[in-house]
Short mmCIF file of C-alpha atoms in Angstrom, two decimals:
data_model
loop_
_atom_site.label_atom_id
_atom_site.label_comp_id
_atom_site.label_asym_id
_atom_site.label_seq_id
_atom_site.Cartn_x
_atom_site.Cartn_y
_atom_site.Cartn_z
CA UNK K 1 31.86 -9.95 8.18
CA UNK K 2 30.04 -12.11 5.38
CA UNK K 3 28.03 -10.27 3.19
CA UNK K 4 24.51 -10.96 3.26
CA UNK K 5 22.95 -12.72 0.65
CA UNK K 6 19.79 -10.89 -0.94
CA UNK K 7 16.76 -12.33 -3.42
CA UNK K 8 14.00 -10.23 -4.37
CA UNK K 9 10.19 -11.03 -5.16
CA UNK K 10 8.23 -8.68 -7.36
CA UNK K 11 4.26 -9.04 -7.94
CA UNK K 12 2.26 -7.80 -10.43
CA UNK K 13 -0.76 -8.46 -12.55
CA UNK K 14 -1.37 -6.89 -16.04
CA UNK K 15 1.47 -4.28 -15.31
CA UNK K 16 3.54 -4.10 -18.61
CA UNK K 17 6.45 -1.80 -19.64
CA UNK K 18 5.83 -1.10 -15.29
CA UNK K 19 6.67 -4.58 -14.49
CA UNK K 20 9.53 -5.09 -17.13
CA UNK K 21 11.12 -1.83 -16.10
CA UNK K 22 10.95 -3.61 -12.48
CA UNK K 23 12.45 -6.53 -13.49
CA UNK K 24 15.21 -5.24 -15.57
CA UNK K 25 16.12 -3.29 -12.19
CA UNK K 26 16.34 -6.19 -9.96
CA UNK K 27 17.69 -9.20 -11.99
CA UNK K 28 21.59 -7.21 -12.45
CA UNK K 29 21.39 -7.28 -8.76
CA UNK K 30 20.32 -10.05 -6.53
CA UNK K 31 20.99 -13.60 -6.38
CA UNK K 32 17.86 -14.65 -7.80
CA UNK K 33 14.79 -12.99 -8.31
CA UNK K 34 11.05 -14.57 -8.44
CA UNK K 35 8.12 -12.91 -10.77
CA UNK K 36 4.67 -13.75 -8.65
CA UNK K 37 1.57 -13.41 -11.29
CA UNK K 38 -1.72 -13.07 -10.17
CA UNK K 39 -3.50 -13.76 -13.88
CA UNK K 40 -1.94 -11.76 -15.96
CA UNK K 41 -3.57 -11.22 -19.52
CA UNK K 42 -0.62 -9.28 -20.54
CA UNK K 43 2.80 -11.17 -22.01
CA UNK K 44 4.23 -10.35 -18.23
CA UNK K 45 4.79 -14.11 -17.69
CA UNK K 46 6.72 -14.86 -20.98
CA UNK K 47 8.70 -11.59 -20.81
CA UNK K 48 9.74 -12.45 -16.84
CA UNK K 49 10.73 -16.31 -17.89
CA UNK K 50 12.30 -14.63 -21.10
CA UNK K 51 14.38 -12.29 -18.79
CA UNK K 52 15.36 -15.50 -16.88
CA UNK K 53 13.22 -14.96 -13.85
CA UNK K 54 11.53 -17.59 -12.37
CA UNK K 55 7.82 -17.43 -12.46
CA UNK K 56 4.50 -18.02 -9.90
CA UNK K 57 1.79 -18.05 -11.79
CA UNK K 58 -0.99 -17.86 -8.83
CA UNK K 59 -4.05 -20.45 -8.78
CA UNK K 60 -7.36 -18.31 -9.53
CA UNK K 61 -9.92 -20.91 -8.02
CA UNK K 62 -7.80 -18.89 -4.82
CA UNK K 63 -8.65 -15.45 -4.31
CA UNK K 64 -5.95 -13.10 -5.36
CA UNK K 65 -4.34 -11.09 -2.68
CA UNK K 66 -0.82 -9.06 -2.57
CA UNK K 67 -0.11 -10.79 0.55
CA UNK K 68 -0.69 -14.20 -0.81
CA UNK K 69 1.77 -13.53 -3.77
CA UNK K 70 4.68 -12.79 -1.89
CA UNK K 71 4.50 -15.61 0.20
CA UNK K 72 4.16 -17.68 -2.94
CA UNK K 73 7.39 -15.62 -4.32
CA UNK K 74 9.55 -16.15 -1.00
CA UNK K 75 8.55 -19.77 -0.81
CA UNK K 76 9.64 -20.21 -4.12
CA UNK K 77 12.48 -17.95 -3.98
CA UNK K 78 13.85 -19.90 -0.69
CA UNK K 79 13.04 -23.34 -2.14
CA UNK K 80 16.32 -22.11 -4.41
CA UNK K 81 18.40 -22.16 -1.56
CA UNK K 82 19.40 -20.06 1.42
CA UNK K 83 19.00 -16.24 1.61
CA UNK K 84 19.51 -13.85 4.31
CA UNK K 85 17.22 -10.97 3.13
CA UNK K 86 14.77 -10.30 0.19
CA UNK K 87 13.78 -7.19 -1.40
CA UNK K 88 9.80 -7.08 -1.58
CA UNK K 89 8.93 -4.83 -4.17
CA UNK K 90 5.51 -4.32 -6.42
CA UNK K 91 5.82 -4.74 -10.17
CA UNK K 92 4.51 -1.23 -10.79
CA UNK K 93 7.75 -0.10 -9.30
CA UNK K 94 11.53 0.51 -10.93
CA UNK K 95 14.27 0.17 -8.03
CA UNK K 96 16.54 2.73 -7.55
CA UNK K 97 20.47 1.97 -8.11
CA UNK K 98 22.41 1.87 -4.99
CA UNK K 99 18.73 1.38 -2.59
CA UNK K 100 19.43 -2.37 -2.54
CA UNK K 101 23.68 -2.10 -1.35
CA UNK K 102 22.25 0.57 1.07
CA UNK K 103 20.01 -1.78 2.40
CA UNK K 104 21.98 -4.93 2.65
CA UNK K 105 24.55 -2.30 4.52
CA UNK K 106 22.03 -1.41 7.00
CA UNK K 107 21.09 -5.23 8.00
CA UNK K 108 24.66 -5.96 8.26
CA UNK K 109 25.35 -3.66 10.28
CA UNK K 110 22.33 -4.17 13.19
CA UNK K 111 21.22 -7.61 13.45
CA UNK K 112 18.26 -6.47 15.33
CA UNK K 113 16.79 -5.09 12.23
CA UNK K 114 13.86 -7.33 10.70
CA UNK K 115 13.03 -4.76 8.00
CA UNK K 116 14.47 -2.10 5.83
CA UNK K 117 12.99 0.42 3.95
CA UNK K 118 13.40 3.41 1.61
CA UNK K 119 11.57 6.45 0.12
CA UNK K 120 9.10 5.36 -2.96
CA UNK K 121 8.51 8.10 -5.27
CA UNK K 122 6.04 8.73 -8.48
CA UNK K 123 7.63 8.55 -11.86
CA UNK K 124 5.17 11.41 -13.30
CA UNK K 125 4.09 12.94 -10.04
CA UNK K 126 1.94 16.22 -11.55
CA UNK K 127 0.82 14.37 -14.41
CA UNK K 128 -2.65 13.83 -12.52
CA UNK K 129 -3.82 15.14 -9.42
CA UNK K 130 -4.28 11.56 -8.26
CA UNK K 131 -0.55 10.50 -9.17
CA UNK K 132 0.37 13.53 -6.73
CA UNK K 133 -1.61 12.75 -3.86
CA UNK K 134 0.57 9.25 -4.50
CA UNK K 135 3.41 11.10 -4.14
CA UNK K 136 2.98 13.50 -0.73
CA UNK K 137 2.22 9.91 0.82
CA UNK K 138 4.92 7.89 -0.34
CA UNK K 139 7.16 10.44 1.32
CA UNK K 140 7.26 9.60 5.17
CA UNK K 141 10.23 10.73 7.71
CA UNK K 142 13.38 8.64 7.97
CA UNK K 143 14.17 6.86 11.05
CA UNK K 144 12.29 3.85 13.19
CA UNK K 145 9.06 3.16 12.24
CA UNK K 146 5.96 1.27 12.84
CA UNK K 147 4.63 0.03 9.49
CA UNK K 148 5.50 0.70 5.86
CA UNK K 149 4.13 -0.03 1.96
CA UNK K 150 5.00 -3.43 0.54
CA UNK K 151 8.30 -2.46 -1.38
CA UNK K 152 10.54 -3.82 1.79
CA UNK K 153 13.66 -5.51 2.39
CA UNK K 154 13.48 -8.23 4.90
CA UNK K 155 15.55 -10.08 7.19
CA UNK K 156 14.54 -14.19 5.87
CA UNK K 157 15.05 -15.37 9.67
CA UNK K 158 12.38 -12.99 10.49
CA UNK K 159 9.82 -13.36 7.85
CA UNK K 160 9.62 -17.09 8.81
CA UNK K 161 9.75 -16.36 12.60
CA UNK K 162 6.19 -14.57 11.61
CA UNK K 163 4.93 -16.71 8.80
CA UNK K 164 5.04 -14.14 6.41
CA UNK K 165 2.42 -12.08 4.94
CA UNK K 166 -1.51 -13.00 5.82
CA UNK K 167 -3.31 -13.96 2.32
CA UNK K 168 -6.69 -13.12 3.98
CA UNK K 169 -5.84 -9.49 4.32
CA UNK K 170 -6.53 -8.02 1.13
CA UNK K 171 -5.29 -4.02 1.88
CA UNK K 172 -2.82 -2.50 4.15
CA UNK K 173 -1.37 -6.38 4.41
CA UNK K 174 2.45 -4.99 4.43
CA UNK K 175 1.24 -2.98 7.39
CA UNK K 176 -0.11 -6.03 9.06
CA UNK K 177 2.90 -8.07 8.08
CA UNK K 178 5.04 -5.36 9.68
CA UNK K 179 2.86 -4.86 13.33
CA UNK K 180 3.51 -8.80 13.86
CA UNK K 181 7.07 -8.48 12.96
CA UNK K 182 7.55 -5.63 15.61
CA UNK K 183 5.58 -7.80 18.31
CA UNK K 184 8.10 -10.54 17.65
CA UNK K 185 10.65 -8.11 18.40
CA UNK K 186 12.55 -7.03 15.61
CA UNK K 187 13.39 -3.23 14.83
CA UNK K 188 11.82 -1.57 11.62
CA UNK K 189 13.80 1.12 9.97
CA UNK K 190 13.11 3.88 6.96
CA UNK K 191 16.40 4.83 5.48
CA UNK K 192 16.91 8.49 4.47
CA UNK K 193 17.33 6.76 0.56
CA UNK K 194 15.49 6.50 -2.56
CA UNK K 195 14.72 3.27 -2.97
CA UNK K 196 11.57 2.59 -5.82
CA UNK K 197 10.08 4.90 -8.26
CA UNK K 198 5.93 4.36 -8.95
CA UNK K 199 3.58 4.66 -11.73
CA UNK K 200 0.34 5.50 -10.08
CA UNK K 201 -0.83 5.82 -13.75
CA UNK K 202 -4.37 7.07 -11.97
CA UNK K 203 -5.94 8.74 -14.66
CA UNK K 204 -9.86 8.91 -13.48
CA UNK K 205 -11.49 9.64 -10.65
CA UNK K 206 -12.64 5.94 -10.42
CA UNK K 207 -9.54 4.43 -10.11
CA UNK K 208 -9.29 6.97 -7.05
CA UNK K 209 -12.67 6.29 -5.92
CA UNK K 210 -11.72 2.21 -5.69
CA UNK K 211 -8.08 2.56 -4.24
CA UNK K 212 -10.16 4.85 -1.45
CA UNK K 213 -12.65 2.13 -0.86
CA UNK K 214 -9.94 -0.25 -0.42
CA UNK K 215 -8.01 1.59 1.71
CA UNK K 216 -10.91 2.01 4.05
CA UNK K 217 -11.48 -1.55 3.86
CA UNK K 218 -7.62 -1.70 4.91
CA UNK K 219 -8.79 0.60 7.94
CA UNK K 220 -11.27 -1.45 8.93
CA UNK K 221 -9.52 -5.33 8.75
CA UNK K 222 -6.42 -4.58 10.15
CA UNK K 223 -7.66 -2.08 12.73
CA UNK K 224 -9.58 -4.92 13.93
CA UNK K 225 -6.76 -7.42 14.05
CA UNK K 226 -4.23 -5.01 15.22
CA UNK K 227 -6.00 -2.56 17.99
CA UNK K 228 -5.30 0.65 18.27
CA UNK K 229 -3.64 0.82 14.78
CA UNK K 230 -5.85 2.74 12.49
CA UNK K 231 -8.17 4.17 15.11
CA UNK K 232 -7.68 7.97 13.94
CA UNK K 233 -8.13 7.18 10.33
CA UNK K 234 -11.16 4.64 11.83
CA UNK K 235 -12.89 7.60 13.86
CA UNK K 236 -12.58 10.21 11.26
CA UNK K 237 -14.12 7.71 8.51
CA UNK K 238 -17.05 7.55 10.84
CA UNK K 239 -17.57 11.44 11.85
CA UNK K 240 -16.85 12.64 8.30
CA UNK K 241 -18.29 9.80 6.45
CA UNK K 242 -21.26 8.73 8.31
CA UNK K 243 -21.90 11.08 11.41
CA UNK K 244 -21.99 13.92 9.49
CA UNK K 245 -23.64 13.26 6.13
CA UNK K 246 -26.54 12.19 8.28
CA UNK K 247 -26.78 14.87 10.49
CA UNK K 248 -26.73 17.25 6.66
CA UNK K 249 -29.54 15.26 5.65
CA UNK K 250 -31.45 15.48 9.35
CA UNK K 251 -31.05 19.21 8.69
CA UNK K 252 -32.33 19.68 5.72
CA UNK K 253 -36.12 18.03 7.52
CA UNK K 254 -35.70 19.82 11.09
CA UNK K 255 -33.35 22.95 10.46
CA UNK K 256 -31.22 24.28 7.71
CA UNK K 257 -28.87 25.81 10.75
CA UNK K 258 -27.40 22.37 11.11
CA UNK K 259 -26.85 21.42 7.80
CA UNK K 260 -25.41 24.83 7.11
CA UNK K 261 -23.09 23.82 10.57
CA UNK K 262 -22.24 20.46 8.69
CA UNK K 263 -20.86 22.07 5.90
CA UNK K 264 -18.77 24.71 7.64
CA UNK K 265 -17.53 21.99 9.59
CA UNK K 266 -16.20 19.98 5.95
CA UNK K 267 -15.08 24.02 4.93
CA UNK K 268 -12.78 23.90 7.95
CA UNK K 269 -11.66 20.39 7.41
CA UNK K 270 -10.78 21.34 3.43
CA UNK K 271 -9.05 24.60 5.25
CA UNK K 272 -6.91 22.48 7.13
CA UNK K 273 -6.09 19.84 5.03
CA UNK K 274 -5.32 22.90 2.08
CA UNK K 275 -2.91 24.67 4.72
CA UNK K 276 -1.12 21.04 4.94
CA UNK K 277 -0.65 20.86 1.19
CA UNK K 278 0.67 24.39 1.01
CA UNK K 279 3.28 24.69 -1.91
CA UNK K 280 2.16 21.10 -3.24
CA UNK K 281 1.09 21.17 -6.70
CA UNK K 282 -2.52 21.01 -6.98
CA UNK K 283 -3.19 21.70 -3.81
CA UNK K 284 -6.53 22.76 -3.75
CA UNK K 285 -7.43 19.84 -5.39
CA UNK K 286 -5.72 17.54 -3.21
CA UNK K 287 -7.71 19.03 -0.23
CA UNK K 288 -11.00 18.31 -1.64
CA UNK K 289 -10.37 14.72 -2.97
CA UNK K 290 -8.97 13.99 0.75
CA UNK K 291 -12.07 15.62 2.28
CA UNK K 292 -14.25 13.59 0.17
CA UNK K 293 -12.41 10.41 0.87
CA UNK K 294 -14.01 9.56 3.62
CA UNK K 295 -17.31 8.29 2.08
CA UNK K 296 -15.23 5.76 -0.22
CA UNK K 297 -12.81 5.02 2.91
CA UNK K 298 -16.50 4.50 4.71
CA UNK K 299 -18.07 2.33 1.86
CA UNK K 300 -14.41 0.36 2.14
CA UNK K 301 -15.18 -0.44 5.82
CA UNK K 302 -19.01 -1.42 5.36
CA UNK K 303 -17.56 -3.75 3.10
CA UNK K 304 -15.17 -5.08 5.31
CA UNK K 305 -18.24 -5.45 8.04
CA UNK K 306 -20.39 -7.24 5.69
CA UNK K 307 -18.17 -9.68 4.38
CA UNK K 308 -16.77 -11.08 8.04
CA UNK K 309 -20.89 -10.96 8.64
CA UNK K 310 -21.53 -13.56 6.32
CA UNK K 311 -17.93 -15.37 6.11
CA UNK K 312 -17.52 -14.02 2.60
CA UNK K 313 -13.69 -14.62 1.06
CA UNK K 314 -11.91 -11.23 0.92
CA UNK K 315 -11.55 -10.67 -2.61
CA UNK K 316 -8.90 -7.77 -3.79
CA UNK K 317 -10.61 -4.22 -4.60
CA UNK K 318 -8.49 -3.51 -7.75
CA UNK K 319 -7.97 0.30 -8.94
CA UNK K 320 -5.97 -0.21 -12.66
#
């Protein structure tokens, strides 16, 4: 059997040493490899076209999105000739040796499969509280799955049977791109390998704050477009973020009872989230960023609202 021919596209903007460790990981690797920039102000450009990667640099009169840059990178990558898969992967991530022969292995040997992935992990996982909450979610069971984060390898036939990535959705887009892809009927698989390694780099607690508000506005755009996905993280944005913040402040005019309920109820929700986390580092802190999330995950979704509302473009909530 022919061995599949692989490409990879990495994005970035103003990642750095990040981006040129990514880079230097890929280019050994793959056929040819395609550096998408979405207005860098860093030298990421003229170290990619140093390193001999071709370059994208995006249009900014067009509103930057993640989605939008890799279908810029796999047009351009495919406009170099034929490929049968490409490795997706962020520029804020180093690829692990061996995840990319492990992959090509795995869409060799089941031509159903439209997607491979592996397990992400954080390059300095303790060295904030922020960087470790990165790292308990980057670390899903292997097997079939439903939707994964945007470093992906995918099967070219597939990505143009579903027209690639959607440049309107500006969070949660490689879960969007991977719901269609499933529809069409292709299989979706996590491999029990390591695959990229991460630098969070979240220092502050408003970088957190923003990546939360974005992720809420993830909630809300492709919860609409993809029904039911997202409605548990949708509902509890709405009782923890809104229902019950209101019903504190309702207390604190008509009874102190029920704002004293209100906050046993967020007690038991930091409880249960704590007993989740147990032997995590930071643990304790964890539990009360993720029961606080849920008024940044709601402020995500309001923006969401407003912006279809008045037929605003979906500009990118950025974090670094």
């Amino acid at each position: 059997m022919t061995r599949p021919t692989l490409g990879a596209v990495a994005i970035g903007r103003n990642e750095g040493e990040r981006l040129k460790a990514c880079l230097r990981s890929l280019v050994p690797l793959c056929e040819r490899v395609v550096y998408v920039d979405s207005g860098s102000r860093d030298d990421s450009v003229a170290f990619a076209r140093n390193l001999g990667v071709a370059v994208v640099e995006l249009d900014s009169s067009v509103p930057f999105t993640a989605a939008r840059a890799r279908n810029a990178g796999a047009e351009a990558l495919l406009a170099g000739g034929d490929l049968d898969l490409v490795q997706f992967v962020d520029g804020d991530c180093r690829v692990e040796p061996g995840w990319l022969e492990a992959g090509i292995a795995a869409m060799q040997d089941d031509p159903g499969l439209g997607l491979v992935t592996g397990w992400r992990s954080e390059i300095h996982p303790t060295a904030t509280v922020y960087n470790q909450m990165c790292e308990v979610d980057w670390h899903r069971p292997a097997g079939p799955i439903v939707a994964c984060g945007g470093d992906m390898m995918v099967r070219v036939a597939a990505f143009r049977q579903v027209g690639g990535f959607d440049p309107a959705v500006i969070a949660a887009e490689d879960d969007e791109f991977c719901l269609r892809l499933g529809k069409a009927g292709w299989k979706l698989l996590r491999l029990p390998v390591q695959m990229t390694w991460h630098d969070a780099d979240m220092t502050r607690f408003g970088q957190w704050w923003q990546r939360t508000i974005r992720n809420g506005h993830g909630f809300a755009q492709v919860g609409r477009m993809h029904p039911p996905h997202f409605k548990r993280e949708q509902m509890r944005v709405w009782v923890y973020g809104l229902a019950l913040p209101l019903l504190f402040l309702l207390g604190l005019f008509t009874s102190l009872w029920l704002s004293l309920a209100v906050l046993g109820l967020y007690a038991l929700s930091f409880w249960k989230t704590l007993k989740g986390l147990k032997g995590q580092p930071m643990a304790a802190k964890q539990a009360a960023l993720l029961t606080l999330a849920k008024i940044p995950n709601l402020l995500g979704m309001l923006t969401y609202f407003r912006r279809r509302q008045r037929g605003d473009a979906m500009h990118i909530i950025e974090y670094k």
